[in-house]
PDB file of C-alpha atoms and ligand atoms in Angstrom:
ATOM      1  CA  THR A 754     108.473  10.735  29.207  1.00 54.00           C
ATOM      2  CA  PRO A 755     105.700   8.129  28.952  1.00 57.00           C
ATOM      3  CA  SER A 756     107.694   5.477  27.097  1.00 68.00           C
ATOM      4  CA  LYS A 757     110.595   5.343  29.571  1.00 82.00           C
ATOM      5  CA  GLN A 758     110.549   2.414  32.011  1.00 91.00           C
ATOM      6  CA  TRP A 759     111.304   3.887  35.427  1.00 96.00           C
ATOM      7  CA  SER A 760     112.818   2.002  38.372  1.00 96.00           C
ATOM      8  CA  LEU A 761     113.837   2.815  41.925  1.00 97.00           C
ATOM      9  CA  GLN A 762     117.471   3.121  40.770  1.00 97.00           C
ATOM     10  CA  ASP A 763     116.483   6.268  38.843  1.00 98.00           C
ATOM     11  CA  PHE A 764     115.736   8.121  42.094  1.00 98.00           C
ATOM     12  CA  GLU A 765     117.417   9.385  45.240  1.00 98.00           C
ATOM     13  CA  ILE A 766     114.847   9.072  48.034  1.00 98.00           C
ATOM     14  CA  GLY A 767     114.469  12.003  50.459  1.00 97.00           C
ATOM     15  CA  LYS A 768     112.404  12.678  53.555  1.00 96.00           C
ATOM     16  CA  PRO A 769     109.037  10.990  54.053  1.00 95.00           C
ATOM     17  CA  LEU A 770     106.203  13.474  53.402  1.00 94.00           C
ATOM     18  CA  GLY A 771     103.423  11.432  54.969  1.00 90.00           C
ATOM     19  CA  LYS A 772     102.037   7.939  55.380  1.00 83.00           C
ATOM     20  CA  GLY A 773      98.684   6.262  54.932  1.00 70.00           C
ATOM     21  CA  LYS A 774      96.795   2.956  54.812  1.00 67.00           C
ATOM     22  CA  PHE A 775      98.350   2.015  51.483  1.00 74.00           C
ATOM     23  CA  GLY A 776     101.916   3.224  51.992  1.00 81.00           C
ATOM     24  CA  ARG A 777     104.010   6.343  52.254  1.00 92.00           C
ATOM     25  CA  VAL A 778     104.925   9.405  50.200  1.00 94.00           C
ATOM     26  CA  TYR A 779     108.599  10.415  49.914  1.00 97.00           C
ATOM     27  CA  LEU A 780     110.374  13.427  48.494  1.00 98.00           C
ATOM     28  CA  ALA A 781     112.592  12.105  45.701  1.00 98.00           C
ATOM     29  CA  ARG A 782     114.979  13.375  43.022  1.00 98.00           C
ATOM     30  CA  GLU A 783     115.275  11.839  39.555  1.00 98.00           C
ATOM     31  CA  ILE A 784     119.056  11.397  39.385  1.00 98.00           C
ATOM     32  CA  LYS A 785     119.759  12.191  35.698  1.00 97.00           C
ATOM     33  CA  SER A 786     117.666  15.392  35.528  1.00 97.00           C
ATOM     34  CA  GLY A 787     117.774  16.431  39.186  1.00 98.00           C
ATOM     35  CA  PHE A 788     113.983  16.860  38.901  1.00 98.00           C
ATOM     36  CA  ILE A 789     112.235  16.793  42.284  1.00 98.00           C
ATOM     37  CA  VAL A 790     109.104  14.604  42.610  1.00 98.00           C
ATOM     38  CA  ALA A 791     106.910  13.041  45.271  1.00 96.00           C
ATOM     39  CA  LEU A 792     107.181   9.241  45.188  1.00 96.00           C
ATOM     40  CA  LYS A 793     104.082   7.523  46.529  1.00 93.00           C
ATOM     41  CA  VAL A 794     104.742   3.896  47.546  1.00 94.00           C
ATOM     42  CA  ILE A 795     101.704   1.579  47.687  1.00 92.00           C
ATOM     43  CA  PHE A 796     102.011  -1.966  49.062  1.00 91.00           C
ATOM     44  CA  LYS A 797     100.623  -4.576  46.658  1.00 91.00           C
ATOM     45  CA  GLU A 798      99.425  -6.806  49.471  1.00 91.00           C
ATOM     46  CA  GLN A 799      97.273  -3.875  50.704  1.00 87.00           C
ATOM     47  CA  ILE A 800      95.820  -3.504  47.207  1.00 86.00           C
ATOM     48  CA  GLU A 801      95.121  -7.244  46.958  1.00 87.00           C
ATOM     49  CA  LYS A 802      93.710  -7.373  50.479  1.00 85.00           C
ATOM     50  CA  TYR A 803      91.186  -4.615  49.690  1.00 81.00           C
ATOM     51  CA  ARG A 804      90.755  -5.840  46.090  1.00 82.00           C
ATOM     52  CA  LEU A 805      91.562  -2.384  44.740  1.00 82.00           C
ATOM     53  CA  HIS A 806      93.789  -2.934  41.738  1.00 82.00           C
ATOM     54  CA  HIS A 807      91.149  -1.959  39.130  1.00 80.00           C
ATOM     55  CA  GLN A 808      90.332   1.189  41.116  1.00 80.00           C
ATOM     56  CA  LEU A 809      94.046   1.956  41.362  1.00 85.00           C
ATOM     57  CA  ARG A 810      94.501   1.299  37.639  1.00 84.00           C
ATOM     58  CA  ARG A 811      91.536   3.540  36.751  1.00 80.00           C
ATOM     59  CA  GLU A 812      92.736   6.303  39.092  1.00 82.00           C
ATOM     60  CA  MET A 813      96.225   6.106  37.547  1.00 86.00           C
ATOM     61  CA  GLU A 814      94.924   6.161  33.980  1.00 83.00           C
ATOM     62  CA  ILE A 815      92.754   9.174  34.831  1.00 82.00           C
ATOM     63  CA  GLN A 816      95.493  11.123  36.575  1.00 86.00           C
ATOM     64  CA  THR A 817      98.071  10.397  33.867  1.00 87.00           C
ATOM     65  CA  SER A 818      95.692  11.726  31.213  1.00 86.00           C
ATOM     66  CA  LEU A 819      94.883  14.989  33.042  1.00 89.00           C
ATOM     67  CA  ARG A 820      96.972  18.059  32.258  1.00 93.00           C
ATOM     68  CA  HIS A 821      95.850  21.188  34.109  1.00 94.00           C
ATOM     69  CA  PRO A 822      97.755  23.719  36.263  1.00 95.00           C
ATOM     70  CA  ASN A 823      95.457  22.973  39.213  1.00 94.00           C
ATOM     71  CA  VAL A 824      95.568  19.162  38.932  1.00 93.00           C
ATOM     72  CA  LEU A 825      98.588  17.405  40.422  1.00 94.00           C
ATOM     73  CA  ARG A 826     100.512  15.562  37.686  1.00 95.00           C
ATOM     74  CA  LEU A 827     101.149  11.815  37.734  1.00 93.00           C
ATOM     75  CA  TYR A 828     104.313  11.544  35.591  1.00 95.00           C
ATOM     76  CA  GLY A 829     104.498   7.741  35.587  1.00 94.00           C
ATOM     77  CA  TRP A 830     104.739   4.635  37.709  1.00 94.00           C
ATOM     78  CA  PHE A 831     106.701   1.425  38.183  1.00 95.00           C
ATOM     79  CA  HIS A 832     106.579  -1.586  40.520  1.00 95.00           C
ATOM     80  CA  ASP A 833     108.715  -4.288  42.109  1.00 94.00           C
ATOM     81  CA  GLU A 834     107.660  -7.561  43.799  1.00 94.00           C
ATOM     82  CA  GLU A 835     105.832  -5.990  46.718  1.00 94.00           C
ATOM     83  CA  ARG A 836     105.255  -2.300  45.895  1.00 94.00           C
ATOM     84  CA  ILE A 837     103.785   0.060  43.295  1.00 94.00           C
ATOM     85  CA  TYR A 838     105.482   3.466  42.970  1.00 95.00           C
ATOM     86  CA  LEU A 839     103.643   6.554  41.684  1.00 94.00           C
ATOM     87  CA  ILE A 840     105.862   9.374  40.376  1.00 96.00           C
ATOM     88  CA  LEU A 841     103.879  12.474  41.321  1.00 95.00           C
ATOM     89  CA  GLU A 842     104.325  16.225  40.999  1.00 96.00           C
ATOM     90  CA  TYR A 843     105.831  17.735  44.165  1.00 97.00           C
ATOM     91  CA  ALA A 844     103.785  20.576  45.693  1.00 97.00           C
ATOM     92  CA  HIS A 845     106.170  22.336  48.035  1.00 96.00           C
ATOM     93  CA  ARG A 846     103.710  23.792  50.535  1.00 95.00           C
ATOM     94  CA  GLY A 847     101.774  20.582  51.092  1.00 93.00           C
ATOM     95  CA  GLU A 848      98.177  20.307  52.189  1.00 92.00           C
ATOM     96  CA  LEU A 849      95.891  23.342  52.009  1.00 93.00           C
ATOM     97  CA  TYR A 850      94.301  21.744  55.096  1.00 89.00           C
ATOM     98  CA  ARG A 851      97.403  22.649  57.121  1.00 89.00           C
ATOM     99  CA  GLU A 852      97.238  26.343  56.061  1.00 86.00           C
ATOM    100  CA  LEU A 853      93.536  26.385  56.929  1.00 91.00           C
ATOM    101  CA  ARG A 854      94.201  24.908  60.377  1.00 90.00           C
ATOM    102  CA  LYS A 855      97.082  27.368  60.977  1.00 91.00           C
ATOM    103  CA  THR A 856      95.071  30.481  60.099  1.00 91.00           C
ATOM    104  CA  GLY A 857      91.643  29.142  61.195  1.00 94.00           C
ATOM    105  CA  ARG A 858      89.969  30.613  58.149  1.00 94.00           C
ATOM    106  CA  LEU A 859      90.934  32.416  54.940  1.00 96.00           C
ATOM    107  CA  PRO A 860      90.499  36.042  53.814  1.00 96.00           C
ATOM    108  CA  GLU A 861      87.799  36.374  51.126  1.00 97.00           C
ATOM    109  CA  LYS A 862      90.343  37.099  48.367  1.00 97.00           C
ATOM    110  CA  GLN A 863      92.293  33.938  49.127  1.00 95.00           C
ATOM    111  CA  ALA A 864      89.135  31.828  49.452  1.00 97.00           C
ATOM    112  CA  ALA A 865      87.786  33.186  46.146  1.00 98.00           C
ATOM    113  CA  THR A 866      91.121  32.492  44.436  1.00 97.00           C
ATOM    114  CA  TYR A 867      91.136  28.883  45.629  1.00 96.00           C
ATOM    115  CA  ILE A 868      87.472  28.397  44.633  1.00 97.00           C
ATOM    116  CA  ALA A 869      88.174  29.859  41.173  1.00 97.00           C
ATOM    117  CA  SER A 870      91.192  27.520  40.715  1.00 96.00           C
ATOM    118  CA  LEU A 871      89.147  24.524  41.873  1.00 95.00           C
ATOM    119  CA  THR A 872      86.258  25.465  39.567  1.00 95.00           C
ATOM    120  CA  GLN A 873      88.592  25.711  36.561  1.00 94.00           C
ATOM    121  CA  ALA A 874      90.204  22.358  37.459  1.00 92.00           C
ATOM    122  CA  LEU A 875      86.773  20.733  37.821  1.00 90.00           C
ATOM    123  CA  ALA A 876      85.510  22.247  34.542  1.00 91.00           C
ATOM    124  CA  TYR A 877      88.564  20.674  32.885  1.00 90.00           C
ATOM    125  CA  CYS A 878      87.944  17.312  34.615  1.00 85.00           C
ATOM    126  CA  HIS A 879      84.249  17.355  33.606  1.00 84.00           C
ATOM    127  CA  GLU A 880      85.283  18.065  29.978  1.00 85.00           C
ATOM    128  CA  LYS A 881      87.385  14.881  30.229  1.00 83.00           C
ATOM    129  CA  HIS A 882      84.355  13.085  31.740  1.00 80.00           C
ATOM    130  CA  VAL A 883      86.073  12.772  35.101  1.00 79.00           C
ATOM    131  CA  ILE A 884      83.711  13.478  38.003  1.00 73.00           C
ATOM    132  CA  HIS A 885      83.604  13.274  41.729  1.00 58.00           C
ATOM    133  CA  ARG A 886      87.145  14.122  42.404  1.00 53.00           C
ATOM    134  CA  ASP A 887      86.403  13.717  46.057  1.00 73.00           C
ATOM    135  CA  ILE A 888      87.720  17.178  46.795  1.00 80.00           C
ATOM    136  CA  LYS A 889      88.302  17.949  50.454  1.00 81.00           C
ATOM    137  CA  PRO A 890      91.015  20.106  52.066  1.00 82.00           C
ATOM    138  CA  GLU A 891      93.187  17.021  52.691  1.00 80.00           C
ATOM    139  CA  ASN A 892      93.283  16.342  48.950  1.00 86.00           C
ATOM    140  CA  LEU A 893      94.249  19.876  48.003  1.00 93.00           C
ATOM    141  CA  LEU A 894      97.949  20.714  47.861  1.00 94.00           C
ATOM    142  CA  LEU A 895      99.741  24.033  47.367  1.00 96.00           C
ATOM    143  CA  ASP A 896     102.864  24.539  45.302  1.00 96.00           C
ATOM    144  CA  ARG A 897     105.644  26.966  46.203  1.00 95.00           C
ATOM    145  CA  GLU A 898     103.791  29.955  44.668  1.00 94.00           C
ATOM    146  CA  GLY A 899     100.549  28.998  46.439  1.00 94.00           C
ATOM    147  CA  HIS A 900      98.845  27.519  43.354  1.00 95.00           C
ATOM    148  CA  LEU A 901      96.184  24.975  44.332  1.00 96.00           C
ATOM    149  CA  LYS A 902      96.585  21.372  43.081  1.00 95.00           C
ATOM    150  CA  ILE A 903      93.833  18.734  43.303  1.00 92.00           C
ATOM    151  CA  ALA A 904      95.752  15.680  44.445  1.00 87.00           C
ATOM    152  CA  ASP A 905      93.094  13.153  45.406  1.00 69.00           C
ATOM    153  CA  PHE A 906      92.812  10.403  42.816  1.00 63.00           C
ATOM    154  CA  GLY A 907      91.921   7.830  45.359  1.00 56.00           C
ATOM    155  CA  TRP A 908      94.977   7.232  47.469  1.00 42.00           C
ATOM    156  CA  SER A 909      94.777  10.001  50.030  1.00 35.00           C
ATOM    157  CA  VAL A 910      97.597   9.778  52.553  1.00 33.00           C
ATOM    158  CA  GLN A 911      97.483  10.677  56.188  1.00 32.00           C
ATOM    159  CA  SER A 912     100.163  13.052  57.323  1.00 30.00           C
ATOM    160  CA  ARG A 913     102.055  12.322  60.559  1.00 35.00           C
ATOM    161  CA  SER A 914     100.291  15.297  62.140  1.00 36.00           C
ATOM    162  CA  LYS A 915      96.935  14.637  63.858  1.00 36.00           C
ATOM    163  CA  ARG A 916      93.948  15.295  61.635  1.00 39.00           C
ATOM    164  CA  HIS A 917      90.239  14.894  61.979  1.00 39.00           C
ATOM    165  CA  THR A 918      88.927  11.473  60.980  1.00 36.00           C
ATOM    166  CA  MET A 919      89.207  11.523  57.223  1.00 39.00           C
ATOM    167  CA  CYS A 920      88.032   8.019  56.445  1.00 49.00           C
ATOM    168  CA  GLY A 921      84.637   8.572  58.020  1.00 61.00           C
ATOM    169  CA  THR A 922      83.786  12.178  57.355  1.00 79.00           C
ATOM    170  CA  LEU A 923      80.551  12.784  55.483  1.00 85.00           C
ATOM    171  CA  ASP A 924      81.059  16.549  55.632  1.00 91.00           C
ATOM    172  CA  TYR A 925      81.904  16.944  51.972  1.00 89.00           C
ATOM    173  CA  LEU A 926      79.399  14.539  50.459  1.00 87.00           C
ATOM    174  CA  ALA A 927      76.348  15.742  48.535  1.00 88.00           C
ATOM    175  CA  PRO A 928      72.887  14.390  49.533  1.00 89.00           C
ATOM    176  CA  GLU A 929      72.737  12.053  46.504  1.00 85.00           C
ATOM    177  CA  MET A 930      76.176  10.673  47.486  1.00 80.00           C
ATOM    178  CA  VAL A 931      75.201  10.228  51.113  1.00 80.00           C
ATOM    179  CA  GLU A 932      72.001   8.481  49.976  1.00 80.00           C
ATOM    180  CA  ASN A 933      74.190   6.365  47.708  1.00 74.00           C
ATOM    181  CA  LYS A 934      72.149   7.421  44.647  1.00 73.00           C
ATOM    182  CA  ALA A 935      73.644   7.683  41.182  1.00 69.00           C
ATOM    183  CA  HIS A 936      75.744  10.806  41.330  1.00 70.00           C
ATOM    184  CA  ASP A 937      76.567  13.087  38.441  1.00 77.00           C
ATOM    185  CA  TYR A 938      78.891  16.002  37.799  1.00 83.00           C
ATOM    186  CA  ALA A 939      76.840  18.236  40.113  1.00 88.00           C
ATOM    187  CA  VAL A 940      78.249  16.556  43.229  1.00 87.00           C
ATOM    188  CA  ASP A 941      81.415  18.547  42.618  1.00 88.00           C
ATOM    189  CA  ASN A 942      79.398  21.787  42.553  1.00 94.00           C
ATOM    190  CA  TRP A 943      77.950  20.911  45.957  1.00 94.00           C
ATOM    191  CA  THR A 944      81.436  20.207  47.333  1.00 93.00           C
ATOM    192  CA  LEU A 945      82.635  23.596  46.079  1.00 96.00           C
ATOM    193  CA  GLY A 946      79.920  25.129  48.256  1.00 98.00           C
ATOM    194  CA  ILE A 947      81.098  23.096  51.250  1.00 97.00           C
ATOM    195  CA  LEU A 948      84.720  24.128  50.698  1.00 96.00           C
ATOM    196  CA  CYS A 949      83.817  27.802  50.156  1.00 98.00           C
ATOM    197  CA  TYR A 950      81.962  27.797  53.485  1.00 98.00           C
ATOM    198  CA  GLU A 951      84.861  26.015  55.250  1.00 96.00           C
ATOM    199  CA  PHE A 952      87.470  28.401  53.788  1.00 96.00           C
ATOM    200  CA  LEU A 953      85.504  31.390  55.127  1.00 97.00           C
ATOM    201  CA  TYR A 954      84.221  30.063  58.465  1.00 97.00           C
ATOM    202  CA  GLY A 955      86.936  27.494  59.297  1.00 95.00           C
ATOM    203  CA  VAL A 956      84.467  24.611  59.683  1.00 95.00           C
ATOM    204  CA  PRO A 957      82.282  22.743  57.141  1.00 96.00           C
ATOM    205  CA  PRO A 958      78.597  23.859  57.187  1.00 98.00           C
ATOM    206  CA  PHE A 959      76.993  20.593  58.331  1.00 98.00           C
ATOM    207  CA  GLU A 960      79.578  19.551  60.920  1.00 96.00           C
ATOM    208  CA  ALA A 961      78.109  17.690  63.880  1.00 96.00           C
ATOM    209  CA  GLU A 962      79.351  15.546  66.743  1.00 95.00           C
ATOM    210  CA  LYS A 963      77.836  12.331  65.404  1.00 95.00           C
ATOM    211  CA  GLN A 964      77.905  11.223  61.764  1.00 94.00           C
ATOM    212  CA  THR A 965      74.185  10.553  61.938  1.00 95.00           C
ATOM    213  CA  ASP A 966      73.629  14.237  62.753  1.00 97.00           C
ATOM    214  CA  THR A 967      75.859  15.342  59.876  1.00 97.00           C
ATOM    215  CA  PHE A 968      73.835  13.019  57.643  1.00 96.00           C
ATOM    216  CA  LYS A 969      70.558  14.603  58.807  1.00 97.00           C
ATOM    217  CA  ARG A 970      71.927  18.144  58.376  1.00 97.00           C
ATOM    218  CA  ILE A 971      73.087  17.368  54.816  1.00 97.00           C
ATOM    219  CA  MET A 972      69.748  15.821  53.870  1.00 97.00           C
ATOM    220  CA  LYS A 973      67.904  18.828  55.278  1.00 97.00           C
ATOM    221  CA  VAL A 974      70.484  21.264  53.822  1.00 98.00           C
ATOM    222  CA  ASP A 975      70.482  22.745  57.300  1.00 97.00           C
ATOM    223  CA  LEU A 976      72.627  25.749  56.291  1.00 98.00           C
ATOM    224  CA  SER A 977      73.170  28.754  58.533  1.00 97.00           C
ATOM    225  CA  PHE A 978      75.732  31.559  58.497  1.00 98.00           C
ATOM    226  CA  PRO A 979      77.197  32.595  61.877  1.00 96.00           C
ATOM    227  CA  SER A 980      77.258  36.375  62.418  1.00 94.00           C
ATOM    228  CA  THR A 981      81.028  36.160  63.043  1.00 87.00           C
ATOM    229  CA  PRO A 982      83.211  36.220  61.087  1.00 90.00           C
ATOM    230  CA  ASP A 983      81.568  38.937  59.034  1.00 92.00           C
ATOM    231  CA  VAL A 984      81.378  37.349  55.574  1.00 97.00           C
ATOM    232  CA  SER A 985      80.188  39.318  52.526  1.00 98.00           C
ATOM    233  CA  ALA A 986      76.624  38.882  51.229  1.00 98.00           C
ATOM    234  CA  GLU A 987      78.036  37.833  47.824  1.00 98.00           C
ATOM    235  CA  ALA A 988      79.962  34.962  49.425  1.00 98.00           C
ATOM    236  CA  LYS A 989      76.820  33.763  51.238  1.00 98.00           C
ATOM    237  CA  ASN A 990      74.883  34.128  47.980  1.00 98.00           C
ATOM    238  CA  LEU A 991      77.348  31.873  46.106  1.00 98.00           C
ATOM    239  CA  ILE A 992      77.333  29.257  48.887  1.00 98.00           C
ATOM    240  CA  SER A 993      73.503  29.276  48.976  1.00 98.00           C
ATOM    241  CA  GLN A 994      73.375  28.698  45.203  1.00 98.00           C
ATOM    242  CA  LEU A 995      75.688  25.652  45.485  1.00 98.00           C
ATOM    243  CA  LEU A 996      74.296  23.948  48.591  1.00 98.00           C
ATOM    244  CA  VAL A 997      71.010  23.119  46.889  1.00 98.00           C
ATOM    245  CA  LYS A 998      69.528  19.643  47.354  1.00 97.00           C
ATOM    246  CA  GLU A 999      68.202  19.328  43.783  1.00 96.00           C
ATOM    247  CA  SER A1000      71.478  18.703  41.904  1.00 92.00           C
ATOM    248  CA  SER A1001      70.191  20.194  38.616  1.00 94.00           C
ATOM    249  CA  LYS A1002      69.505  23.499  40.390  1.00 97.00           C
ATOM    250  CA  ARG A1003      73.070  24.031  41.640  1.00 97.00           C
ATOM    251  CA  LEU A1004      75.011  26.889  40.065  1.00 98.00           C
ATOM    252  CA  SER A1005      77.007  25.618  37.070  1.00 96.00           C
ATOM    253  CA  LEU A1006      80.827  25.783  37.047  1.00 96.00           C
ATOM    254  CA  GLN A1007      80.666  28.489  34.357  1.00 96.00           C
ATOM    255  CA  LYS A1008      78.278  30.572  36.490  1.00 97.00           C
ATOM    256  CA  ILE A1009      80.553  30.167  39.510  1.00 98.00           C
ATOM    257  CA  ILE A1010      83.456  31.708  37.592  1.00 96.00           C
ATOM    258  CA  GLU A1011      81.180  34.612  36.579  1.00 97.00           C
ATOM    259  CA  HIS A1012      79.737  35.099  40.085  1.00 98.00           C
ATOM    260  CA  PRO A1013      80.309  38.645  41.451  1.00 98.00           C
ATOM    261  CA  TRP A1014      82.033  37.344  44.608  1.00 98.00           C
ATOM    262  CA  ILE A1015      84.567  35.515  42.428  1.00 98.00           C
ATOM    263  CA  THR A1016      85.076  38.255  39.801  1.00 97.00           C
ATOM    264  CA  LYS A1017      85.459  40.863  42.554  1.00 97.00           C
ATOM    265  CA  ASN A1018      87.902  38.889  44.765  1.00 97.00           C
ATOM    266  CA  VAL A1019      89.909  36.497  42.612  1.00 96.00           C
ATOM    267  CA  ASP A1020      93.635  37.132  42.326  1.00 91.00           C
ATOM    268  CA  LEU A1021      94.156  36.189  38.690  1.00 84.00           C
ATOM    269  CA  ALA A1022      97.733  35.047  39.255  1.00 80.00           C
ATOM    270  CA  GLY A1023      95.916  31.999  40.633  1.00 71.00           C
ATOM    271  CA  THR A1024      97.539  32.690  43.955  1.00 59.00           C
ATOM    272  CA  CYS A1025      96.765  35.194  46.616  1.00 50.00           C
ATOM    273  CA  SER A1026     100.010  36.912  47.611  1.00 45.00           C
ATOM    274  CA  LYS A1027     100.100  36.669  51.404  1.00 38.00           C
TER     275      LYS A1027
HETATM  276  C1  MMH B1056     104.376  17.514  57.116  1.00 91.27           C
HETATM  277  O1  MMH B1056     104.702  18.680  56.416  1.00 91.27           O
HETATM  278  C2  MMH B1056     104.643  18.592  55.055  1.00 91.27           C
HETATM  279  C3  MMH B1056     104.777  19.762  54.331  1.00 91.27           C
HETATM  280  C4  MMH B1056     104.717  19.736  52.953  1.00 91.27           C
HETATM  281  C5  MMH B1056     104.536  18.534  52.287  1.00 91.27           C
HETATM  282  C6  MMH B1056     104.470  18.551  50.837  1.00 91.27           C
HETATM  283  N1  MMH B1056     103.858  17.589  50.175  1.00 91.27           N
HETATM  284  N2  MMH B1056     103.791  17.681  48.879  1.00 91.27           N
HETATM  285  C7  MMH B1056     103.347  16.744  47.997  1.00 91.27           C
HETATM  286  N3  MMH B1056     103.561  16.895  46.693  1.00 91.27           N
HETATM  287  N4  MMH B1056     103.054  15.863  46.010  1.00 91.27           N
HETATM  288  C8  MMH B1056     102.490  15.028  46.874  1.00 91.27           C
HETATM  289  C9  MMH B1056     101.819  13.750  46.457  1.00 91.27           C
HETATM  290  C10 MMH B1056     102.635  15.542  48.159  1.00 91.27           C
HETATM  291  C11 MMH B1056     102.097  14.912  49.362  1.00 91.27           C
HETATM  292  O2  MMH B1056     101.546  13.809  49.281  1.00 91.27           O
HETATM  293  N5  MMH B1056     102.208  15.567  50.512  1.00 91.27           N
HETATM  294  C12 MMH B1056     101.721  15.133  51.717  1.00 91.27           C
HETATM  295  C13 MMH B1056     101.455  13.804  52.016  1.00 91.27           C
HETATM  296  C14 MMH B1056     100.998  13.475  53.262  1.00 91.27           C
HETATM  297  C15 MMH B1056     100.810  14.419  54.220  1.00 91.27           C
HETATM  298  C16 MMH B1056     101.090  15.758  53.922  1.00 91.27           C
HETATM  299  N6  MMH B1056     100.916  16.651  54.965  1.00 91.27           N
HETATM  300  C17 MMH B1056     100.983  18.003  54.874  1.00 91.27           C
HETATM  301  C18 MMH B1056     100.789  18.744  56.177  1.00 91.27           C
HETATM  302  O3  MMH B1056     101.171  18.575  53.837  1.00 91.27           O
HETATM  303  C19 MMH B1056     101.537  16.118  52.676  1.00 91.27           C
HETATM  304  C20 MMH B1056     104.428  17.354  53.010  1.00 91.27           C
HETATM  305  C21 MMH B1056     104.481  17.374  54.405  1.00 91.27           C
END
């Protein structure tokens, strides 16, 4: 309830879910209702040090205003002398990244279902004039039923488990982002192409040893499809229509939903039963 003033006394804190530069995320239970949440604790001194309070405020205002089944809810927040606490929706199965690493890559039905969920979430965000949700596997969570939740909103947390360098990776950035040009909604369409490729092949399309090589490959749109695994022509067709340098020529979100690879493979329950 938006009006209620929350405080730490309202919660029983459970196991830590992960930690990051700005603080940690804990499983927590709201005592009166028994409702389970994820409590993200951000240290104020970290925010001051990096001069990030307006970004944090903007991110929080955005996430509080978004209501979509594939966007992780921010129910509220509170603070004490040294910390800010975000009361977030709990997604039981955690990062999609972990599932991807476990299985290496996803079956086409599961990949199409995740891309369809992401596209619907992004179409909703764009309607609310929210762009560049910085979507990458680390910022995508799964709930108990396997529904995808975009959980980025700025304060990505590092899990205890090893992970590839998140802070520096250019892999998911569109050319206009990498060139630091004004970016528009179409950056998200590009990123959907990157994610679709990574879901199907297990690695992002422009991965390279050195960041400078990834940069060059992005700028050249140096896209190639390995012969294994055997991925359908429709999937390659969708990816090729998203990884287009000219942002205005990328397939629109509406057209993605109507693409044959999506309509043929999506599991409308929004999850792909394993
Ligand atoms: C390490 O194994 C894990 C398995 C599942 C989780 C579930 N996290 N679920 C969440 N719901 N709402 C939020 C916010 C979160 C969350 O931040 N999770 C989180 C945070 C940092 C690292 C991870 N790591 C993984 C592997 O999921 C998850 C968290 C950790």
